[in-house]
Coordinates of C-alpha atoms in Angstrom, one line a residue:
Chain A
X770 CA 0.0 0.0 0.0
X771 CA 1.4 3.1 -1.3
X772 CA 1.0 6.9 0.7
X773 CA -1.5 9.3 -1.3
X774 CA 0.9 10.9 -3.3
X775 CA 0.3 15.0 -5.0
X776 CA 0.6 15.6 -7.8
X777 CA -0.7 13.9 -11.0
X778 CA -2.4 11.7 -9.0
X779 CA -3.8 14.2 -7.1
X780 CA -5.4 15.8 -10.1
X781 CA -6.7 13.0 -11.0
X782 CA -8.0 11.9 -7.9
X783 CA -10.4 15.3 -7.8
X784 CA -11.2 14.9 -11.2
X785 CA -13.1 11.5 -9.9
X786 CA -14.2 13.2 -6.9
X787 CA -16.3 15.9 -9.0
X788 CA -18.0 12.7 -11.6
X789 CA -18.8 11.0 -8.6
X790 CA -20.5 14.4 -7.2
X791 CA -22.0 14.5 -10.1
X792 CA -23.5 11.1 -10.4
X793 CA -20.7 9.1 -11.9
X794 CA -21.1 6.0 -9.9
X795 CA -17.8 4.5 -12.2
X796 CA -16.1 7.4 -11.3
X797 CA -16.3 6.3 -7.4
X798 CA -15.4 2.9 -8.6
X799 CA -12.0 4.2 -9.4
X800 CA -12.1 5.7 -6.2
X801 CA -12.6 2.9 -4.7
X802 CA -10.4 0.7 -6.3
X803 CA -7.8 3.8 -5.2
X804 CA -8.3 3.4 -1.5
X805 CA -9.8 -0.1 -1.0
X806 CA -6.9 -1.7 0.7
X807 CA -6.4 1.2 2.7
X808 CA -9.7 1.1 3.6
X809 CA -10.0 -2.2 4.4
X810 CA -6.9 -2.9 6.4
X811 CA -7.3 -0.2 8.6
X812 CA -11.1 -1.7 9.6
X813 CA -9.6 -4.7 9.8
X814 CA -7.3 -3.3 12.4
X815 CA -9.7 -2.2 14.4
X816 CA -12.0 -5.2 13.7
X817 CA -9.4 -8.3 14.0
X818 CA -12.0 -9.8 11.4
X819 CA -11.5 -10.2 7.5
X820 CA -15.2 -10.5 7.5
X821 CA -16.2 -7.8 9.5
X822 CA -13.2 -5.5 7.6
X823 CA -14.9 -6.2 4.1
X824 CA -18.6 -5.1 5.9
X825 CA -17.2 -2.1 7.8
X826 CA -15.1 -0.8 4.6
X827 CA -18.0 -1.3 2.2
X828 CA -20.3 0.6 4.5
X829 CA -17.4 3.2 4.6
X830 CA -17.3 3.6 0.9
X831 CA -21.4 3.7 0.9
X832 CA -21.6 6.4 3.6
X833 CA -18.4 8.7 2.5
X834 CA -20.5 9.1 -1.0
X835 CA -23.7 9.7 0.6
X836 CA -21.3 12.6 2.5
X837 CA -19.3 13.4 -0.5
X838 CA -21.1 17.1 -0.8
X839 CA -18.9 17.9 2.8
X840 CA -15.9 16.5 0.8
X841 CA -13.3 19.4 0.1
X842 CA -12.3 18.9 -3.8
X843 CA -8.4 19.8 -3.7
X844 CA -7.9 17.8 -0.7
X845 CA -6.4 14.6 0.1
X846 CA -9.2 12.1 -0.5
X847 CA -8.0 9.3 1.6
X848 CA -7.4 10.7 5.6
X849 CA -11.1 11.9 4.7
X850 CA -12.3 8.5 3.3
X851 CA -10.5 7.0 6.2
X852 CA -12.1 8.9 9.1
X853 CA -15.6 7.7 7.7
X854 CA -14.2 4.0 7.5
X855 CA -12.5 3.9 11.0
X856 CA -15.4 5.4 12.2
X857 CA -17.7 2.9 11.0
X858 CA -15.3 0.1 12.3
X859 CA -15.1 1.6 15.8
X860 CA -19.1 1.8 15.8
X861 CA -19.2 -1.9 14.7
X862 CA -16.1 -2.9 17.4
X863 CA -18.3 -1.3 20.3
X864 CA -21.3 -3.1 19.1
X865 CA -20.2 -6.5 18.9
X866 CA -17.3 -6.3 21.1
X867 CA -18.9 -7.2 24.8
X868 CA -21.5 -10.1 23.1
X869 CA -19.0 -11.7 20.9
X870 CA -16.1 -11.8 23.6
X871 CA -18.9 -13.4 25.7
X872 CA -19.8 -16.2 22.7
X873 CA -16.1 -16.8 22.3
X874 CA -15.0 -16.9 25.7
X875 CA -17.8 -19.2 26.3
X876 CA -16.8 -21.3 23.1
X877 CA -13.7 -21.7 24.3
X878 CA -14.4 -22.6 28.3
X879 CA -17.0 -25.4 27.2
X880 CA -14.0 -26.7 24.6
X881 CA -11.1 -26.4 27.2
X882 CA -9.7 -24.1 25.0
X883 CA -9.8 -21.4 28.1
X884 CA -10.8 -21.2 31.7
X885 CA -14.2 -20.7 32.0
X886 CA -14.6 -17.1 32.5
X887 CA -11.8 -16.3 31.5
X888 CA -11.5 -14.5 28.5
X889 CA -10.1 -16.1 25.3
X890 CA -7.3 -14.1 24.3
X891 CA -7.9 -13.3 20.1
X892 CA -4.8 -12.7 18.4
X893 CA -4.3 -9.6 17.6
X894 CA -4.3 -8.1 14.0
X895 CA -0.6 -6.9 13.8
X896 CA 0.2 -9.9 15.2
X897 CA -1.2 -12.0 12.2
X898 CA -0.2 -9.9 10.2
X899 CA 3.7 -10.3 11.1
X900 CA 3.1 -14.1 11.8
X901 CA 6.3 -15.1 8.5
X902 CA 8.2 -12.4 10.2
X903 CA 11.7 -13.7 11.1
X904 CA 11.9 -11.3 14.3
X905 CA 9.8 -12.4 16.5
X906 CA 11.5 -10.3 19.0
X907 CA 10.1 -7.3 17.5
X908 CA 6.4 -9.2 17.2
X909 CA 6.3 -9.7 20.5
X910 CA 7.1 -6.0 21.6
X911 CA 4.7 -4.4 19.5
X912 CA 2.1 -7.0 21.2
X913 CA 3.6 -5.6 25.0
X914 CA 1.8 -2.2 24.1
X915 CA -1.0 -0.8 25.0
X916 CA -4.0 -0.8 22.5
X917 CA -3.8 3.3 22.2
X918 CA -0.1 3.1 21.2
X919 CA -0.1 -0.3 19.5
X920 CA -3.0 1.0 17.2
X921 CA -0.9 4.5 16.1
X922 CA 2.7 2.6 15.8
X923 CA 0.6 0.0 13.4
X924 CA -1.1 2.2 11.3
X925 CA 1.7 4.5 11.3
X926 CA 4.5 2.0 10.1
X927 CA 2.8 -1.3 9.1
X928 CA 0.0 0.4 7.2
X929 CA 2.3 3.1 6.4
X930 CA -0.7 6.0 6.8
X931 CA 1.1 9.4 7.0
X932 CA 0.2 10.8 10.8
X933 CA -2.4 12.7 9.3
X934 CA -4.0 9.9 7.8
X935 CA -3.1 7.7 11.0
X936 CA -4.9 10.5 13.3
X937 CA -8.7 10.6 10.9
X938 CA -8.2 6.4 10.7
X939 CA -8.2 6.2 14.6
X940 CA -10.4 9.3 15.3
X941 CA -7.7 11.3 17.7
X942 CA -5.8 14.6 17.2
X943 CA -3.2 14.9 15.7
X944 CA -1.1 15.8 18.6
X945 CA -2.1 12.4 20.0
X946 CA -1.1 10.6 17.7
X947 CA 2.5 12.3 17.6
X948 CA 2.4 11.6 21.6
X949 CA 1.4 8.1 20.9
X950 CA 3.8 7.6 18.5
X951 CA 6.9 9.3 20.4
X952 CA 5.7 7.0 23.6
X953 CA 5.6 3.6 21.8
X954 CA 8.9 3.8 20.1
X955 CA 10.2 4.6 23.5
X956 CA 8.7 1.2 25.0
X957 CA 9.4 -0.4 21.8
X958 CA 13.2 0.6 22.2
X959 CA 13.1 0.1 25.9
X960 CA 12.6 -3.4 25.4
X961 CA 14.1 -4.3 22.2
X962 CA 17.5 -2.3 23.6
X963 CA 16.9 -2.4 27.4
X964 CA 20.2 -0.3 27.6
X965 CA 18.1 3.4 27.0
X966 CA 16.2 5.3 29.3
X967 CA 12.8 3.5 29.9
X968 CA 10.0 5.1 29.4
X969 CA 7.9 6.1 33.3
Chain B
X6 CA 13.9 11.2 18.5
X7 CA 16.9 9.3 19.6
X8 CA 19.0 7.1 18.0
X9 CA 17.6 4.0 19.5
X10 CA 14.2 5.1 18.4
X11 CA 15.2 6.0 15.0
X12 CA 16.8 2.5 14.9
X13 CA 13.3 1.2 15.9
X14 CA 11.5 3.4 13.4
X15 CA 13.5 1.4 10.6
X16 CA 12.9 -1.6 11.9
X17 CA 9.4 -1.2 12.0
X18 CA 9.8 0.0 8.4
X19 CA 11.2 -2.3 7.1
X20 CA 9.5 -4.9 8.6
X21 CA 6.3 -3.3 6.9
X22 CA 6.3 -4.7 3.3
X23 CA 6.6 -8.4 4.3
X24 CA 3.1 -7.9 6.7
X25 CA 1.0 -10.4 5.6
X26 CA -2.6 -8.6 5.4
X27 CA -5.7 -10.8 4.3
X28 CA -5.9 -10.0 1.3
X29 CA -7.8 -6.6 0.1
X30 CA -11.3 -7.9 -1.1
X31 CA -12.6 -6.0 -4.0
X32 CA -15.1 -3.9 -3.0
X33 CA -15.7 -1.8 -6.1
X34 CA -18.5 -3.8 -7.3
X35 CA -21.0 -3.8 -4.5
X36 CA -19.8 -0.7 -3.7
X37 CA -21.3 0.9 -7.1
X38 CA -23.9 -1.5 -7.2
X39 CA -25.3 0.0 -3.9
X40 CA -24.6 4.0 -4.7
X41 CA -25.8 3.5 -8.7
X42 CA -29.6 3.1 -8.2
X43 CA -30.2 6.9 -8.0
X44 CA -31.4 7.0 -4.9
X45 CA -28.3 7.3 -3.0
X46 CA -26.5 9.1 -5.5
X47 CA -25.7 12.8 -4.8
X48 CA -27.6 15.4 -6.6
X49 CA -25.9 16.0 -9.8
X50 CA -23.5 19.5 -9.8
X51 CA -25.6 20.8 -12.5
X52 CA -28.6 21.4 -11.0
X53 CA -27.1 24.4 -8.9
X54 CA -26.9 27.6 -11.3
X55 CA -29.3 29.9 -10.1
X56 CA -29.0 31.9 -6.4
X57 CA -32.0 29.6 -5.8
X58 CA -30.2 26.2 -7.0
X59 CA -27.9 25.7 -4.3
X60 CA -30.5 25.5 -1.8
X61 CA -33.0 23.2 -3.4
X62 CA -29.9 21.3 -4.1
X63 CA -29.1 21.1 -0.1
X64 CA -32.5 20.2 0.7
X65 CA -32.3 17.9 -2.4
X66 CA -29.9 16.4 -1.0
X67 CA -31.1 16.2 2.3
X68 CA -34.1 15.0 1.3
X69 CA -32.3 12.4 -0.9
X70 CA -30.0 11.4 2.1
X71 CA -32.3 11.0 5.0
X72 CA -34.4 9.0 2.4
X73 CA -31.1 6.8 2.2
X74 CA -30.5 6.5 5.7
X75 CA -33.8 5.7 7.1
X76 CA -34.1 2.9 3.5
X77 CA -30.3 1.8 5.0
X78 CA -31.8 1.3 8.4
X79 CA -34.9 -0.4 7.1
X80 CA -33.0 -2.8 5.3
X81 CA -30.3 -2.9 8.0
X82 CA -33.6 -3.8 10.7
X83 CA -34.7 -6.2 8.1
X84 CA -31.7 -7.9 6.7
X85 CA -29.6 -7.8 10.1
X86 CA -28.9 -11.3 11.4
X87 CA -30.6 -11.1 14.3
X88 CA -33.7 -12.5 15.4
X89 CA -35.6 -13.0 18.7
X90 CA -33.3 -15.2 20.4
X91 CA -30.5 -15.6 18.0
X92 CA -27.5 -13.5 16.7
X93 CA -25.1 -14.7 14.3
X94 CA -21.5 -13.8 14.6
X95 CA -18.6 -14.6 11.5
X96 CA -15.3 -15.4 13.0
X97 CA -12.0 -15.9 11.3
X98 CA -11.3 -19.6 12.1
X99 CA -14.0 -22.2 13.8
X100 CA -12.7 -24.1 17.0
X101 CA -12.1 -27.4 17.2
X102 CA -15.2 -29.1 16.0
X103 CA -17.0 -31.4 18.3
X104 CA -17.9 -35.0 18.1
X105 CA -21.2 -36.4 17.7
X106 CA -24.7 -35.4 18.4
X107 CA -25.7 -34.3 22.4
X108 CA -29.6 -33.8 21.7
X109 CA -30.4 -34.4 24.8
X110 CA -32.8 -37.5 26.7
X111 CA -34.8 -39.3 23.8
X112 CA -38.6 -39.0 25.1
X113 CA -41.8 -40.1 23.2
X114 CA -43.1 -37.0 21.6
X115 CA -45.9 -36.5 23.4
X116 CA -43.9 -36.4 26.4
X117 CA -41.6 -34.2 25.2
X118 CA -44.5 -31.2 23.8
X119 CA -45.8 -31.2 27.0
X120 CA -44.7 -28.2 28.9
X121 CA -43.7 -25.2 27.3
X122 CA -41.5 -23.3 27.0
X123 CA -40.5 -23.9 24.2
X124 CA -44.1 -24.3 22.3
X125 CA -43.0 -27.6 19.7
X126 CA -44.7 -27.6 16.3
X127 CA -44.3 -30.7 13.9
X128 CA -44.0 -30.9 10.4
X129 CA -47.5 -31.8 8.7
X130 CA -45.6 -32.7 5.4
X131 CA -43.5 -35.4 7.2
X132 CA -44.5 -38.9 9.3
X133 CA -43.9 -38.3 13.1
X134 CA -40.3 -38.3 14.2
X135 CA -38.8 -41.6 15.0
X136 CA -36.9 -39.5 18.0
X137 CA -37.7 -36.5 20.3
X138 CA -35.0 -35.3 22.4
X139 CA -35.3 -32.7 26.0
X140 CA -32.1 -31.2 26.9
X141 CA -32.1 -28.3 29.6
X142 CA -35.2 -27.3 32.0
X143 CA -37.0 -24.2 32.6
X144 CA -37.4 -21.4 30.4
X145 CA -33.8 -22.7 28.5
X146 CA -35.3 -26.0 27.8
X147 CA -34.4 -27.4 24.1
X148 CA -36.4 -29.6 22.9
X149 CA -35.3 -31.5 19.1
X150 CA -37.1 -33.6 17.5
X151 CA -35.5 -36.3 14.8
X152 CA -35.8 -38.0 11.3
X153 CA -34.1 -40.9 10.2
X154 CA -33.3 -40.9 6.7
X155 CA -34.5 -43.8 4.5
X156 CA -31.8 -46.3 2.9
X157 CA -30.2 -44.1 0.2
X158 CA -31.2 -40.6 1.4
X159 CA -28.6 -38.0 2.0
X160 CA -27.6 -38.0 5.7
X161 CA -26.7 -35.1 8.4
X162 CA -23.0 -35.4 8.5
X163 CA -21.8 -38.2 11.1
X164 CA -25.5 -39.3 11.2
X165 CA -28.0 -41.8 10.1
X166 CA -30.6 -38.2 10.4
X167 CA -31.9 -36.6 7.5
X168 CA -33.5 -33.5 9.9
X169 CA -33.8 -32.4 12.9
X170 CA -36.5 -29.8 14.1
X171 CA -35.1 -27.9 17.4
X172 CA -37.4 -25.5 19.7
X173 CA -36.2 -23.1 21.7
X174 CA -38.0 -20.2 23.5
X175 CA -36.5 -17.2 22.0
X176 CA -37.2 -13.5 23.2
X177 CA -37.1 -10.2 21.7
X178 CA -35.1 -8.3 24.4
X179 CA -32.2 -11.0 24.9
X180 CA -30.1 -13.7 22.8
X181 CA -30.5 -16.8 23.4
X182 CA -28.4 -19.2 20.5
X183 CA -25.9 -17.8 18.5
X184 CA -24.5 -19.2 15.4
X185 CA -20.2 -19.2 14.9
X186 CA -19.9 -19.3 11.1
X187 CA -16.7 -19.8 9.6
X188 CA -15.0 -19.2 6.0
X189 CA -17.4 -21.0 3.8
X190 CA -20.4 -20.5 5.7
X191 CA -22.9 -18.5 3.8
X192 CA -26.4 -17.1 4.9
X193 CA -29.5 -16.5 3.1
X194 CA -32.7 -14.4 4.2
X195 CA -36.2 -16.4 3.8
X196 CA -39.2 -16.7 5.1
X197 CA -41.5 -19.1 6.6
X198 CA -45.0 -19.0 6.1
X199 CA -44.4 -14.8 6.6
X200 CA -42.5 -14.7 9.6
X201 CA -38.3 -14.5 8.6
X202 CA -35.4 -16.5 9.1
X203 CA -32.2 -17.6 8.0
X204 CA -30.9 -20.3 6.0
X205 CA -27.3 -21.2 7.0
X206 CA -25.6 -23.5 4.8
X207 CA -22.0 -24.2 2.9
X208 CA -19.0 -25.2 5.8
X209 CA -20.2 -26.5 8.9
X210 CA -21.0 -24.2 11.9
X211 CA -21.5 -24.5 15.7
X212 CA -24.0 -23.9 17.7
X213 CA -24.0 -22.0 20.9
X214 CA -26.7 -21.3 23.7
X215 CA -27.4 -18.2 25.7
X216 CA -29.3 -18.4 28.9
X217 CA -31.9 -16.9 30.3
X218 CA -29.5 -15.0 32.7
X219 CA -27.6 -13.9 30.1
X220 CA -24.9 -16.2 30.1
X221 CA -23.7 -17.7 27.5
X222 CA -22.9 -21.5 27.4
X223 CA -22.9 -24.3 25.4
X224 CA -25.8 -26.9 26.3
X225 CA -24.9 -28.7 22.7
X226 CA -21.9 -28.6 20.5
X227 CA -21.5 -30.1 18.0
X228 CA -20.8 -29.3 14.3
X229 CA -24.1 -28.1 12.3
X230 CA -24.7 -29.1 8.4
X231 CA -27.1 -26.9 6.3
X232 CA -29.5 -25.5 8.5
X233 CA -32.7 -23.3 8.6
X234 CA -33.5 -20.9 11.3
X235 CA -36.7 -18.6 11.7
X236 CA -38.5 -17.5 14.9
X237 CA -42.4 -17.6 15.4
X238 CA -44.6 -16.5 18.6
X239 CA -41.5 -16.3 20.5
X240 CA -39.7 -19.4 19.6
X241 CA -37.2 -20.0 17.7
X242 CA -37.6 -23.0 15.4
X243 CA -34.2 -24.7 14.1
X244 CA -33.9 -27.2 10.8
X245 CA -30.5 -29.0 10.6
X246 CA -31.9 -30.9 7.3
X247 CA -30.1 -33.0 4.6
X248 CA -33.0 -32.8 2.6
X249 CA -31.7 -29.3 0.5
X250 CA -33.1 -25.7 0.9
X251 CA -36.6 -25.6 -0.8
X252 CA -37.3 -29.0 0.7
X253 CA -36.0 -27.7 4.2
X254 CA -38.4 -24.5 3.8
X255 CA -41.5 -26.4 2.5
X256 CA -41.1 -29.0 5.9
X257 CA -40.7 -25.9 8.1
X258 CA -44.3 -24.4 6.1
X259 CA -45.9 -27.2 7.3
X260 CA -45.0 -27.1 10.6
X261 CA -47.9 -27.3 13.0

């Protein structure tokens, strides 16, 4: 996945903006096909489910055309697109989140998969998605943080979203995200090279 | 940023390409098939002109996308996968699959209808059931009910059954079964005999029970073949069949 890029690209990418305003459904075809991976890894992030990803992104897509009007043409099309997807994905994570951890849990205590009552631990996204990774070491660090900074280190670095892009995906400022950031590298370096100052 | 975090930064980098996402589904399609039937499409640009234009093309649009939302949540309320007493939740990988069937104690049928809940309807298109089954007691009493199949008839998997009817009370303000469907599983909205339901067929699934008290537990596990679910008065009726969809639907219409 490559960062939104100015430029040509840019031009082009408001060109498609305006035929979609204007009815051109094809025209927010291409802009879908533009930002669909984008779209949908960032909701799968939040989600942990491919499933749920695909749903949340489509319903992204659907609702940042209905809202395409409040669109700025000129703009970056993507942090926008983005802060209607993670939006919808942290609606959907809130709604499912206490009932399917209960299903699961329960799942897994009647299978001997887990204590019963205790909580089934699902793997997390990042995690899957560095599973061939070699260093393990570094797997296993970005697992030791907290959701808040393991969700802005991920999106920043393994989704590669500019901090912009990072902050509309998770719905924060952008000053959090800069403080999220500055914080997890710390813990990350803390334990990956114990040596340094550790982080309070 | 220090050096060590600088270090790290790389790292992370260059760690980045070799993530292994799921891969990007293509959304385009439904995407545009949802946003090209007019209705949710924005009001074209060229009806503004005029000093007048831009406002009827706000309300326009208004108009056009509270129409949207409200025909979004009416499809949302129908569509969902809920129903009184069951939700249906997709997960990434099934657990291990159990083994064998755990209906419950076999009863004679007229044993086992006596007492609701649940209330336990029997097909009219079909001979009586060769089994009935009571597992639970109280108000999260299930109570199945069994068909063998004949010599040469398709068979539920692991089973000399070609159906089984399950009842379970099912109310509108808690859950009460829930549905883990895998990678394969699909889901299809019908209707029986007007009120809706769900056919659930493709990879196996599992079934889960919620209680009463809102806990959730699993009274029978067990891996589930193609299987029809729809809710009427306040129970929740359940088909694991053999027998194919349109036979599966036209055994549930006759339910009595």
């Amino acid at each position: 996945m490559t960062a939104w890029a100015p430029g040509e690209v840019a031009a082009d990418e408001a060109r498609l903006v305006r035929r979609a305003r204007d009815g051109d459904a094809d025209a927010y075809g291409e802009l879908v096909t533009m930002h669909q991976a984008a779209a949908f890894r960032v909701a799968y992030l939040l989600l942990g489910s491919a499933a749920d990803a695909e749903d949340a992104a489509q319903e992204g897509f659907v609702r940042a055309h209905l809202a395409l009007d409040r669109f700025r043409v000129g703009e970056p099309f993507r942090p926008w697109l983005l802060a209607v997807v993670g939006n919808e994905a942290r609606n959907r994570r809130r709604a499912r989140g206490r009932r399917e951890g209960m299903l699961v849990r329960a799942m897994m205590a009647f299978r001997g998969g887990a204590a019963a009552g205790v909580p089934a631990a699902a793997p997390q996204p990042e995690r899957v998605a560095l599973a061939g990774e070699t260093r393990a070491e570094l797997r296993e660090a970005l697992a030791s943080l907290g959701e808040e900074e393991r969700l802005v280190v991920t999106c920043r670095y393994l989704l590669e979203l500019s901090e912009a892009e990072t902050a509309a995906a998770l719905g924060i400022p952008l000053g959090t995200v800069k403080s999220r950031l500055h914080r997890g590298l710390r813990r990350l370096r803390d334990r990956l090279e114990p040596t340094g100052e550790s982080v309070p | 940023m220090t050096a060590g975090e600088q270090r790290i930064e790389a790292l992370l980098r260059s760690v980045a390409g070799d993530a292994a996402w799921p891969p990007t589904p293509d959304l385009r399609h439904a995407v545009v098939a949802r946003i090209g039937g007019g209705a949710t499409s924005p009001v074209p640009a060229s009806a503004a002109g005029s000093w007048a234009r831009p406002r009827v093309r706000l309300v326009r649009a208004l108009v056009v996308a509270t129409l949207a939302l409200l025909l979004l949540a009416g499809v949302a309320t129908a569509l969902g996968f809920r129903l009184p007493g069951l939700d249906v939740v997709f997960v990434e990988t099934l657990p291990p699959a159990g083994s064998g069937l755990e209906l419950g104690t076999a009863l004679p049928l007229a044993e086992a209808r006596v007492g609701e809940p649940p209330r336990v309807l029997v097909p009219g298109s079909l001979p009586e059931p060769q089994t009935a089954y009571v597992l639970g007691a109280g108000d999260a009493r299930i109570v199945t009910l069994a068909w063998r199949a004949a010599q040469g008839r398709p068979t539920l998997t692991g089973t000399d059954l070609e159906l089984t009817v399950t009842a379970v009370e099912g109310r509108t303000d808690e859950v009460f079964l829930s549905k883990m469907l895998g990678p394969g599983t699909t889901i299809e909205a019908v209707t029986v005999g007007g009120d809706r339901g769900w056919w659930i067929a493709g990879a196996p699934h599992d079934l889960l029970v919620m209680r009463p008290d809102g806990t959730a537990r699993v009274l029978a596990s067990r891996v589930a073949g193609d299987t029809l679910v729809f809710s009427r008065d306040g129970t929740l009726y359940r088909l694991e069949s053999a027998l194919g969809r349109d036979a599966t639907l036209e055994v549930a219409a006759s339910l009595r």
